Amino acid sequence: ADNSTNKYPVIYVLDGTADEDFIHIAGLVQFGTFPWINMLPESIVVGIANVDRKRDFTYPTNNAEDKAAFPTTGGSAAFMDFLEKELQPLIQDTYRTVDTTTIIGQSLGGLLATEILFKRPALFDNYLIVSPSLWWDDESLLDYSPNLSSVTGKIYVAVGQEGRTMKRVARSLVKKLNAAKLDVHFDYFGKQDHGNILHQAVYDAFSVLYPKEEK
């Protein structure tokens, strides 16, 4: 509870409970803001927890295997409403924030972050999309025609050694975003898999979001 008037950018973390990704992402932010590291500005990190991520992170699917594996599927529109109409206003009203927002999503969270980018691009400035599950509903999101003219921030996409489909859909996403003339950075992590890519990817993403000026 400092008495300063500083204002802070906000980083929203999907799968953001303490036993998932909040603590290690917050740790990266803490490390990156040490004055001797000076990788990114001091930021507010908001971890978003889920009751049912298979419901909240997915749009309805026509694929029978998806439906069998995800019986509660199809709630992403309601979850995006929650982010837009409840969570973001709460954070803005409660804390001293600047307008810059970043979302971090991996796997199904990466699917949701991509859906937000395509359907409600103004919700966030920067998008960190790691190992996105774009295979969902027979890859239908990759066929969507988004209007991305309002995107002003950076988009970072990463995938690791996660099988041919995951690598292909991640590269397809990057190709689509590049065609829209957006500020996109893609990383491939040959030594990381689906389970351990996020930490390394977010570390690299921060250096992409806030590039150091050459001296």
Coordinates of N, CA and C in Angstrom, one line a residue:
A1 N 0.9 -1.2 0.0 CA 0.0 0.0 0.0 C 0.9 1.2 0.0
D2 N 1.5 1.5 -1.2 CA 2.3 2.7 -1.2 C 1.5 4.0 -1.4
N3 N 2.1 5.1 -1.2 CA 1.4 6.3 -1.3 C 1.7 7.0 -2.7
S4 N 2.3 6.3 -3.6 CA 2.6 6.9 -4.8 C 1.4 7.1 -5.7
T5 N 1.6 7.8 -6.8 CA 0.5 7.9 -7.8 C 0.8 7.2 -9.1
N6 N 1.8 6.3 -9.0 CA 2.1 5.5 -10.1 C 0.9 4.7 -10.7
K7 N 0.9 4.6 -12.0 CA -0.1 3.8 -12.6 C 0.6 2.6 -13.4
Y8 N -0.1 1.5 -13.5 CA 0.6 0.3 -14.0 C -0.2 -0.4 -15.1
P9 N 0.5 -0.9 -16.1 CA -0.1 -1.8 -17.1 C -0.6 -3.1 -16.4
V10 N -1.6 -3.7 -17.0 CA -2.2 -4.9 -16.4 C -1.9 -6.2 -17.3
I11 N -1.5 -7.2 -16.7 CA -1.3 -8.5 -17.4 C -2.3 -9.5 -16.8
Y12 N -3.1 -10.0 -17.7 CA -4.2 -11.0 -17.3 C -3.7 -12.4 -17.7
V13 N -3.7 -13.3 -16.7 CA -3.2 -14.7 -17.0 C -4.4 -15.6 -16.9
L14 N -4.7 -16.3 -18.0 CA -5.7 -17.4 -18.0 C -5.1 -18.6 -17.4
D15 N -5.9 -19.5 -16.8 CA -5.4 -20.6 -16.0 C -4.6 -20.0 -14.8
G16 N -5.1 -18.9 -14.2 CA -4.3 -18.1 -13.3 C -4.5 -18.4 -11.9
T17 N -4.8 -19.6 -11.5 CA -4.8 -19.9 -10.1 C -3.4 -20.1 -9.5
A18 N -3.2 -20.2 -8.2 CA -1.9 -20.3 -7.6 C -1.3 -21.7 -8.0
D19 N -2.1 -22.7 -8.1 CA -1.5 -24.0 -8.4 C -1.4 -24.2 -9.9
E20 N -1.7 -23.2 -10.7 CA -1.5 -23.3 -12.2 C -0.4 -22.3 -12.5
D21 N -0.8 -21.2 -13.1 CA 0.3 -20.3 -13.7 C 0.5 -19.0 -13.0
F22 N -0.3 -18.7 -12.0 CA -0.2 -17.3 -11.4 C 1.2 -17.1 -10.8
I23 N 1.7 -18.0 -10.0 CA 2.9 -17.7 -9.2 C 4.1 -17.6 -10.1
H24 N 4.3 -18.5 -11.0 CA 5.5 -18.4 -11.8 C 5.5 -17.3 -12.8
I25 N 4.3 -16.9 -13.3 CA 4.2 -15.7 -14.2 C 4.4 -14.4 -13.4
A26 N 3.8 -14.4 -12.2 CA 4.1 -13.2 -11.3 C 5.6 -13.1 -11.0
G27 N 6.2 -14.3 -10.8 CA 7.6 -14.3 -10.5 C 8.4 -13.8 -11.7
L28 N 8.1 -14.1 -12.9 CA 8.7 -13.6 -14.1 C 8.6 -12.1 -14.1
V29 N 7.4 -11.6 -13.8 CA 7.2 -10.2 -13.8 C 8.0 -9.5 -12.8
Q30 N 8.1 -10.1 -11.6 CA 8.9 -9.5 -10.5 C 10.4 -9.5 -10.9
F31 N 10.8 -10.6 -11.5 CA 12.2 -10.6 -11.9 C 12.5 -9.6 -13.0
G32 N 11.6 -9.5 -14.0 CA 11.7 -8.6 -15.1 C 11.7 -7.1 -14.7
T33 N 11.1 -6.8 -13.6 CA 11.0 -5.4 -13.1 C 12.1 -5.0 -12.1
F34 N 13.0 -6.0 -11.7 CA 14.1 -5.6 -10.9 C 14.9 -4.5 -11.7
P35 N 15.3 -3.5 -11.0 CA 16.0 -2.4 -11.7 C 17.2 -2.8 -12.5
W36 N 17.9 -3.8 -12.0 CA 19.1 -4.3 -12.7 C 18.8 -5.2 -13.9
I37 N 17.6 -5.6 -14.0 CA 17.1 -6.4 -15.1 C 16.4 -5.5 -16.1
N38 N 15.4 -4.7 -15.6 CA 14.8 -3.7 -16.4 C 14.2 -4.2 -17.7
M39 N 13.5 -5.3 -17.6 CA 13.0 -6.0 -18.8 C 11.6 -5.5 -19.2
L40 N 10.8 -5.1 -18.2 CA 9.5 -4.6 -18.4 C 9.1 -3.7 -17.3
P41 N 8.1 -2.8 -17.5 CA 7.6 -1.9 -16.5 C 6.9 -2.7 -15.3
E42 N 7.0 -2.1 -14.1 CA 6.2 -2.7 -13.1 C 4.7 -2.8 -13.5
S43 N 4.2 -4.0 -13.2 CA 2.8 -4.3 -13.8 C 2.0 -5.0 -12.7
I44 N 0.7 -4.9 -12.9 CA -0.3 -5.6 -12.1 C -0.5 -6.9 -12.8
V45 N -0.4 -8.0 -12.1 CA -0.7 -9.4 -12.7 C -2.0 -9.9 -12.1
V46 N -3.0 -10.2 -13.0 CA -4.3 -10.7 -12.6 C -4.4 -12.1 -13.0
G47 N -4.5 -13.0 -12.0 CA -4.7 -14.4 -12.3 C -6.2 -14.8 -12.4
I48 N -6.6 -15.3 -13.5 CA -8.0 -15.6 -13.7 C -8.2 -17.1 -13.5
A49 N -9.0 -17.5 -12.4 CA -9.3 -18.9 -12.1 C -10.5 -19.3 -12.9
N50 N -10.7 -20.6 -13.0 CA -11.9 -21.2 -13.7 C -12.5 -22.2 -12.8
V51 N -13.8 -22.3 -12.9 CA -14.6 -23.4 -12.3 C -14.5 -24.6 -13.3
D52 N -14.6 -24.3 -14.6 CA -14.6 -25.3 -15.7 C -13.9 -24.7 -16.9
R53 N -12.6 -24.9 -17.1 CA -11.9 -24.3 -18.2 C -12.4 -24.9 -19.6
K54 N -12.8 -26.2 -19.5 CA -13.2 -26.8 -20.8 C -14.5 -26.1 -21.3
R55 N -15.3 -25.6 -20.4 CA -16.5 -24.8 -20.7 C -16.1 -23.4 -21.1
D56 N -15.3 -22.7 -20.3 CA -15.1 -21.3 -20.4 C -14.2 -20.9 -21.6
F57 N -13.3 -21.8 -22.0 CA -12.3 -21.5 -23.0 C -12.7 -22.0 -24.4
T58 N -13.8 -22.6 -24.6 CA -14.2 -23.2 -25.9 C -15.5 -22.6 -26.4
Y59 N -15.5 -22.4 -27.7 CA -16.8 -22.1 -28.4 C -17.4 -23.4 -28.8
P60 N -18.7 -23.4 -29.1 CA -19.4 -24.7 -29.5 C -18.7 -25.4 -30.6
T61 N -18.7 -26.7 -30.6 CA -18.0 -27.5 -31.6 C -19.0 -28.4 -32.3
N62 N -18.7 -28.7 -33.5 CA -19.5 -29.7 -34.3 C -18.8 -31.0 -34.3
N63 N -17.6 -31.1 -33.7 CA -16.8 -32.3 -33.8 C -17.2 -33.3 -32.7
A64 N -17.6 -34.5 -33.1 CA -18.2 -35.5 -32.1 C -17.1 -35.9 -31.0
E65 N -15.9 -36.0 -31.4 CA -14.8 -36.4 -30.4 C -14.6 -35.2 -29.4
D66 N -14.7 -34.0 -29.9 CA -14.6 -32.8 -29.0 C -15.7 -32.9 -28.0
K67 N -17.0 -33.1 -28.5 CA -18.1 -33.1 -27.6 C -18.1 -34.2 -26.6
A68 N -17.5 -35.3 -27.0 CA -17.4 -36.5 -26.0 C -16.4 -36.1 -24.9
A69 N -15.3 -35.5 -25.3 CA -14.2 -35.2 -24.4 C -14.5 -34.0 -23.5
F70 N -15.4 -33.1 -24.1 CA -15.7 -31.8 -23.4 C -17.2 -31.7 -23.3
P71 N -17.9 -32.5 -22.5 CA -19.3 -32.4 -22.4 C -19.9 -31.1 -22.0
T72 N -19.2 -30.2 -21.4 CA -19.7 -29.0 -20.9 C -19.3 -27.8 -21.8
T73 N -18.8 -28.2 -23.0 CA -18.2 -27.2 -23.9 C -19.2 -26.0 -24.3
G74 N -18.5 -24.9 -24.8 CA -19.3 -23.9 -25.5 C -19.5 -22.6 -24.8
G75 N -18.8 -22.4 -23.7 CA -19.1 -21.2 -22.9 C -18.2 -20.0 -23.1
S76 N -17.4 -20.0 -24.2 CA -16.4 -18.9 -24.3 C -17.1 -17.5 -24.5
A77 N -18.2 -17.4 -25.2 CA -18.8 -16.1 -25.3 C -19.2 -15.5 -24.0
A78 N -19.8 -16.3 -23.1 CA -20.2 -15.8 -21.8 C -18.9 -15.4 -21.0
F79 N -17.8 -16.2 -21.2 CA -16.6 -15.9 -20.4 C -16.0 -14.6 -20.9
M80 N -16.1 -14.4 -22.2 CA -15.6 -13.1 -22.8 C -16.4 -11.9 -22.3
D81 N -17.7 -12.1 -22.1 CA -18.5 -11.1 -21.5 C -18.1 -10.8 -20.1
F82 N -17.7 -11.8 -19.4 CA -17.3 -11.7 -18.0 C -16.0 -10.8 -18.0
L83 N -15.0 -11.2 -18.9 CA -13.8 -10.4 -18.9 C -14.1 -8.9 -19.3
E84 N -14.9 -8.7 -20.2 CA -15.2 -7.3 -20.7 C -16.0 -6.5 -19.8
K85 N -17.1 -7.1 -19.2 CA -18.1 -6.3 -18.5 C -17.9 -6.4 -17.0
E86 N -17.2 -7.4 -16.5 CA -17.0 -7.5 -15.1 C -15.6 -7.3 -14.6
L87 N -14.7 -8.2 -15.2 CA -13.4 -8.2 -14.6 C -12.6 -7.0 -15.0
Q88 N -12.5 -6.6 -16.2 CA -11.7 -5.4 -16.6 C -12.2 -4.2 -15.9
P89 N -13.5 -3.9 -15.9 CA -14.0 -2.7 -15.1 C -13.6 -2.8 -13.6
L90 N -13.7 -3.9 -13.0 CA -13.3 -4.1 -11.6 C -11.9 -3.7 -11.4
I91 N -11.0 -4.2 -12.2 CA -9.6 -4.0 -12.1 C -9.3 -2.5 -12.3
Q92 N -9.9 -1.9 -13.3 CA -9.7 -0.5 -13.6 C -10.2 0.4 -12.5
D93 N -11.3 0.0 -11.9 CA -11.9 0.8 -10.8 C -11.2 0.7 -9.5
T94 N -10.5 -0.5 -9.3 CA -9.9 -0.8 -8.0 C -8.4 -0.4 -7.9
Y95 N -7.7 -0.4 -9.1 CA -6.3 -0.2 -9.1 C -5.9 1.0 -10.0
R96 N -4.8 1.6 -9.8 CA -4.3 2.6 -10.6 C -3.6 2.0 -11.9
T97 N -4.4 2.0 -12.9 CA -3.9 1.3 -14.1 C -3.7 2.3 -15.3
V98 N -2.8 2.0 -16.2 CA -2.7 2.6 -17.5 C -3.5 1.8 -18.4
D99 N -3.7 2.3 -19.6 CA -4.6 1.6 -20.6 C -4.0 0.3 -21.2
T100 N -2.7 0.1 -21.0 CA -2.1 -1.1 -21.7 C -2.4 -2.4 -21.0
T101 N -3.0 -3.3 -21.7 CA -3.3 -4.6 -21.2 C -2.7 -5.7 -22.0
T102 N -2.4 -6.8 -21.3 CA -1.8 -8.0 -22.0 C -2.6 -9.2 -21.5
I103 N -2.9 -10.1 -22.4 CA -3.4 -11.4 -22.0 C -2.5 -12.5 -22.3
I104 N -2.3 -13.5 -21.4 CA -1.5 -14.7 -21.6 C -2.4 -15.9 -21.6
G105 N -2.3 -16.7 -22.6 CA -3.1 -17.9 -22.7 C -2.3 -19.0 -23.3
Q106 N -2.4 -20.2 -22.7 CA -1.7 -21.4 -23.2 C -2.7 -22.5 -23.4
S107 N -2.5 -23.3 -24.4 CA -3.3 -24.5 -24.7 C -4.8 -24.1 -25.0
L108 N -5.7 -24.5 -24.2 CA -7.1 -24.1 -24.3 C -7.2 -22.5 -24.1
G109 N -6.3 -22.1 -23.2 CA -6.2 -20.6 -22.9 C -5.7 -19.9 -24.2
G110 N -4.9 -20.6 -24.9 CA -4.4 -20.0 -26.2 C -5.5 -20.0 -27.2
L111 N -6.3 -21.0 -27.2 CA -7.5 -21.0 -28.1 C -8.4 -19.8 -27.8
L112 N -8.7 -19.6 -26.5 CA -9.5 -18.5 -26.1 C -8.9 -17.1 -26.4
A113 N -7.6 -17.0 -26.1 CA -6.9 -15.7 -26.5 C -7.0 -15.4 -27.9
T114 N -6.9 -16.5 -28.8 CA -7.0 -16.3 -30.2 C -8.4 -15.9 -30.6
E115 N -9.4 -16.5 -29.9 CA -10.8 -16.2 -30.2 C -11.1 -14.7 -29.8
I116 N -10.6 -14.3 -28.7 CA -10.7 -12.9 -28.3 C -10.1 -11.9 -29.3
L117 N -8.9 -12.3 -29.7 CA -8.2 -11.5 -30.7 C -9.0 -11.4 -32.0
F118 N -9.6 -12.5 -32.4 CA -10.4 -12.5 -33.7 C -11.8 -11.8 -33.5
K119 N -12.4 -12.0 -32.4 CA -13.8 -11.5 -32.2 C -14.0 -10.2 -31.4
R120 N -13.1 -10.0 -30.5 CA -13.1 -8.8 -29.6 C -11.7 -8.2 -29.5
P121 N -11.1 -7.9 -30.6 CA -9.7 -7.5 -30.5 C -9.3 -6.3 -29.6
A122 N -10.3 -5.4 -29.4 CA -10.0 -4.3 -28.6 C -10.0 -4.6 -27.1
L123 N -10.3 -5.8 -26.7 CA -10.3 -6.2 -25.3 C -8.9 -6.1 -24.6
F124 N -7.9 -6.4 -25.4 CA -6.5 -6.4 -24.9 C -5.6 -5.7 -26.0
D125 N -4.5 -5.2 -25.5 CA -3.5 -4.6 -26.4 C -2.6 -5.7 -27.0
N126 N -2.0 -6.4 -26.0 CA -1.0 -7.4 -26.4 C -1.5 -8.8 -26.1
Y127 N -1.2 -9.7 -27.0 CA -1.7 -11.1 -26.9 C -0.5 -12.0 -26.9
L128 N -0.4 -12.8 -25.8 CA 0.7 -13.8 -25.7 C 0.0 -15.2 -25.8
I129 N 0.1 -15.8 -27.0 CA -0.6 -17.0 -27.3 C 0.4 -18.2 -27.4
V130 N 0.3 -19.1 -26.5 CA 1.3 -20.2 -26.4 C 0.6 -21.5 -26.6
S131 N 1.1 -22.3 -27.5 CA 0.6 -23.7 -27.8 C -0.9 -23.6 -27.9
P132 N -1.5 -22.8 -28.8 CA -3.0 -22.7 -28.8 C -3.6 -24.0 -29.4
S133 N -4.7 -24.4 -28.7 CA -5.4 -25.6 -29.1 C -6.4 -25.3 -30.3
L134 N -5.8 -24.8 -31.4 CA -6.5 -24.4 -32.6 C -7.1 -25.6 -33.4
W135 N -6.8 -26.8 -32.9 CA -7.4 -28.0 -33.6 C -8.9 -28.1 -33.2
W136 N -9.3 -27.3 -32.3 CA -10.7 -27.4 -31.8 C -11.7 -27.2 -32.9
D137 N -12.7 -28.0 -32.9 CA -13.8 -27.9 -33.9 C -13.2 -27.9 -35.3
D138 N -12.4 -28.9 -35.6 CA -11.8 -29.1 -36.9 C -11.1 -27.8 -37.4
E139 N -10.5 -27.1 -36.5 CA -9.7 -25.9 -36.8 C -10.5 -24.7 -37.4
S140 N -11.8 -24.7 -37.0 CA -12.7 -23.7 -37.6 C -12.3 -22.3 -37.3
L141 N -11.6 -22.0 -36.2 CA -11.2 -20.6 -35.9 C -10.2 -20.1 -36.9
L142 N -9.4 -21.0 -37.5 CA -8.5 -20.5 -38.5 C -9.1 -20.1 -39.8
D143 N -10.4 -20.6 -40.0 CA -11.2 -20.2 -41.2 C -12.0 -18.9 -41.0
Y144 N -12.0 -18.4 -39.7 CA -12.7 -17.2 -39.4 C -12.1 -16.0 -40.0
S145 N -12.9 -15.0 -40.5 CA -12.3 -13.8 -41.1 C -12.5 -12.6 -40.1
P146 N -11.5 -12.4 -39.3 CA -11.6 -11.3 -38.3 C -11.3 -10.0 -38.9
N147 N -11.9 -8.9 -38.2 CA -11.5 -7.6 -38.5 C -10.5 -7.1 -37.5
L148 N -9.2 -7.1 -37.9 CA -8.2 -6.8 -36.9 C -7.6 -5.4 -37.0
S149 N -8.4 -4.5 -37.6 CA -7.9 -3.1 -37.8 C -7.7 -2.4 -36.5
S150 N -8.4 -2.8 -35.4 CA -8.3 -2.1 -34.2 C -7.1 -2.6 -33.3
V151 N -6.3 -3.6 -33.8 CA -5.2 -4.1 -33.0 C -4.0 -3.2 -33.1
T152 N -3.6 -2.7 -32.0 CA -2.5 -1.8 -32.0 C -1.2 -2.3 -31.3
G153 N -1.4 -3.4 -30.5 CA -0.3 -3.9 -29.7 C 0.4 -5.0 -30.5
K154 N 1.2 -5.8 -29.7 CA 2.0 -6.9 -30.3 C 1.3 -8.2 -30.0
I155 N 1.6 -9.1 -30.9 CA 1.1 -10.5 -30.8 C 2.3 -11.4 -30.8
Y156 N 2.4 -12.3 -29.8 CA 3.4 -13.2 -29.7 C 2.8 -14.6 -29.7
V157 N 3.3 -15.5 -30.6 CA 2.9 -16.8 -30.7 C 4.0 -17.8 -30.5
A158 N 3.9 -18.8 -29.7 CA 4.9 -19.8 -29.5 C 4.3 -21.2 -29.5
V159 N 5.2 -22.2 -30.0 CA 4.8 -23.6 -29.9 C 6.1 -24.3 -29.7
G160 N 6.0 -25.5 -29.0 CA 7.1 -26.3 -28.8 C 7.1 -27.7 -29.5
Q161 N 7.8 -28.6 -29.0 CA 7.8 -30.0 -29.6 C 6.5 -30.7 -29.1
E162 N 5.4 -30.4 -29.9 CA 4.1 -30.9 -29.4 C 3.3 -31.6 -30.4
G163 N 4.0 -32.2 -31.4 CA 3.4 -32.9 -32.4 C 3.1 -32.1 -33.6
R164 N 2.8 -32.7 -34.8 CA 2.7 -32.0 -36.0 C 1.5 -31.1 -36.1
T165 N 0.3 -31.5 -35.5 CA -0.9 -30.7 -35.6 C -0.7 -29.4 -34.8
M166 N -0.2 -29.4 -33.6 CA 0.0 -28.2 -32.8 C 1.0 -27.3 -33.5
K167 N 2.0 -27.8 -34.1 CA 3.0 -26.9 -34.8 C 2.4 -26.3 -36.0
R168 N 1.6 -27.1 -36.7 CA 1.0 -26.6 -38.0 C -0.1 -25.5 -37.7
V169 N -0.9 -25.7 -36.7 CA -2.0 -24.7 -36.4 C -1.4 -23.4 -35.9
A170 N -0.3 -23.5 -35.1 CA 0.4 -22.3 -34.6 C 0.9 -21.5 -35.8
R171 N 1.6 -22.2 -36.7 CA 2.2 -21.6 -37.8 C 1.1 -21.0 -38.7
S172 N 0.0 -21.7 -38.9 CA -1.2 -21.2 -39.7 C -1.7 -19.9 -39.1
L173 N -1.8 -19.8 -37.7 CA -2.2 -18.6 -37.1 C -1.3 -17.4 -37.4
V174 N 0.0 -17.7 -37.3 CA 1.0 -16.6 -37.5 C 0.9 -16.1 -39.0
K175 N 0.7 -17.1 -39.9 CA 0.6 -16.7 -41.3 C -0.6 -15.8 -41.5
K176 N -1.7 -16.1 -40.8 CA -3.0 -15.4 -40.9 C -2.8 -14.0 -40.4
L177 N -2.1 -13.9 -39.2 CA -1.8 -12.6 -38.6 C -0.9 -11.7 -39.4
N178 N 0.1 -12.4 -40.0 CA 1.1 -11.6 -40.8 C 0.4 -11.1 -42.0
A179 N -0.6 -11.8 -42.6 CA -1.3 -11.4 -43.8 C -2.1 -10.1 -43.4
A180 N -2.5 -10.0 -42.1 CA -3.3 -8.8 -41.7 C -2.3 -7.6 -41.3
K181 N -1.0 -7.8 -41.6 CA 0.0 -6.8 -41.4 C 0.1 -6.3 -39.9
L182 N -0.1 -7.3 -39.0 CA 0.1 -7.0 -37.6 C 1.5 -7.2 -37.1
D183 N 1.8 -6.7 -35.9 CA 3.1 -6.8 -35.3 C 3.2 -8.2 -34.6
V184 N 3.7 -9.2 -35.3 CA 3.6 -10.6 -34.8 C 5.0 -11.1 -34.7
H185 N 5.2 -11.8 -33.6 CA 6.5 -12.5 -33.4 C 6.2 -14.0 -33.1
F186 N 6.9 -14.9 -33.8 CA 6.7 -16.3 -33.6 C 8.0 -17.0 -33.0
D187 N 7.9 -17.8 -32.0 CA 9.0 -18.6 -31.5 C 8.7 -20.1 -31.5
Y188 N 9.6 -20.9 -32.0 CA 9.5 -22.3 -31.9 C 10.5 -22.8 -30.9
F189 N 10.1 -23.6 -29.9 CA 10.9 -24.1 -28.8 C 11.1 -25.6 -29.0
G190 N 12.2 -26.0 -29.6 CA 12.5 -27.4 -29.9 C 12.8 -28.2 -28.7
K191 N 13.1 -27.6 -27.6 CA 13.5 -28.4 -26.3 C 12.3 -28.4 -25.3
Q192 N 11.2 -27.7 -25.6 CA 10.1 -27.6 -24.7 C 8.9 -28.4 -25.3
D193 N 8.1 -29.0 -24.4 CA 6.9 -29.6 -24.8 C 5.7 -28.9 -24.3
H194 N 4.5 -29.5 -24.4 CA 3.3 -28.8 -24.0 C 3.3 -28.5 -22.5
G195 N 3.9 -29.4 -21.8 CA 3.9 -29.2 -20.3 C 4.8 -28.1 -19.8
N196 N 5.9 -27.8 -20.5 CA 6.8 -26.9 -19.8 C 7.2 -25.7 -20.7
I197 N 6.5 -25.4 -21.8 CA 6.8 -24.3 -22.6 C 6.5 -22.9 -22.1
L198 N 5.5 -22.8 -21.3 CA 4.9 -21.5 -21.0 C 5.9 -20.6 -20.3
H199 N 6.7 -21.1 -19.3 CA 7.6 -20.2 -18.6 C 8.6 -19.6 -19.5
Q200 N 9.3 -20.4 -20.3 CA 10.3 -19.9 -21.3 C 9.7 -19.0 -22.3
A201 N 8.5 -19.4 -22.8 CA 7.8 -18.5 -23.8 C 7.5 -17.2 -23.3
V202 N 6.9 -17.1 -22.1 CA 6.5 -15.8 -21.5 C 7.8 -14.9 -21.2
Y203 N 8.8 -15.6 -20.8 CA 10.1 -14.8 -20.6 C 10.5 -14.2 -21.9
D204 N 10.5 -15.0 -23.0 CA 10.9 -14.4 -24.3 C 9.9 -13.4 -24.8
A205 N 8.6 -13.6 -24.5 CA 7.6 -12.7 -25.0 C 7.8 -11.3 -24.3
F206 N 8.2 -11.3 -23.1 CA 8.4 -10.0 -22.4 C 9.5 -9.2 -23.1
S207 N 10.5 -9.9 -23.6 CA 11.6 -9.1 -24.3 C 11.2 -8.7 -25.6
V208 N 10.2 -9.4 -26.2 CA 9.6 -8.9 -27.5 C 8.6 -7.7 -27.3
L209 N 7.8 -7.8 -26.2 CA 6.9 -6.7 -25.9 C 7.7 -5.4 -25.6
Y210 N 8.8 -5.5 -24.9 CA 9.6 -4.4 -24.5 C 11.0 -4.5 -24.9
P211 N 11.2 -4.3 -26.2 CA 12.6 -4.5 -26.7 C 13.6 -3.5 -26.2
K212 N 14.8 -3.9 -25.9 CA 15.8 -3.0 -25.4 C 16.3 -2.2 -26.5
E213 N 16.5 -0.9 -26.2 CA 17.1 -0.1 -27.2 C 18.6 -0.4 -27.3
E214 N 19.1 -0.5 -28.5 CA 20.5 -0.7 -28.7 C 21.3 0.5 -28.3
K215 N 22.4 0.3 -27.5 CA 23.2 1.4 -27.0 C 24.4 1.6 -28.0

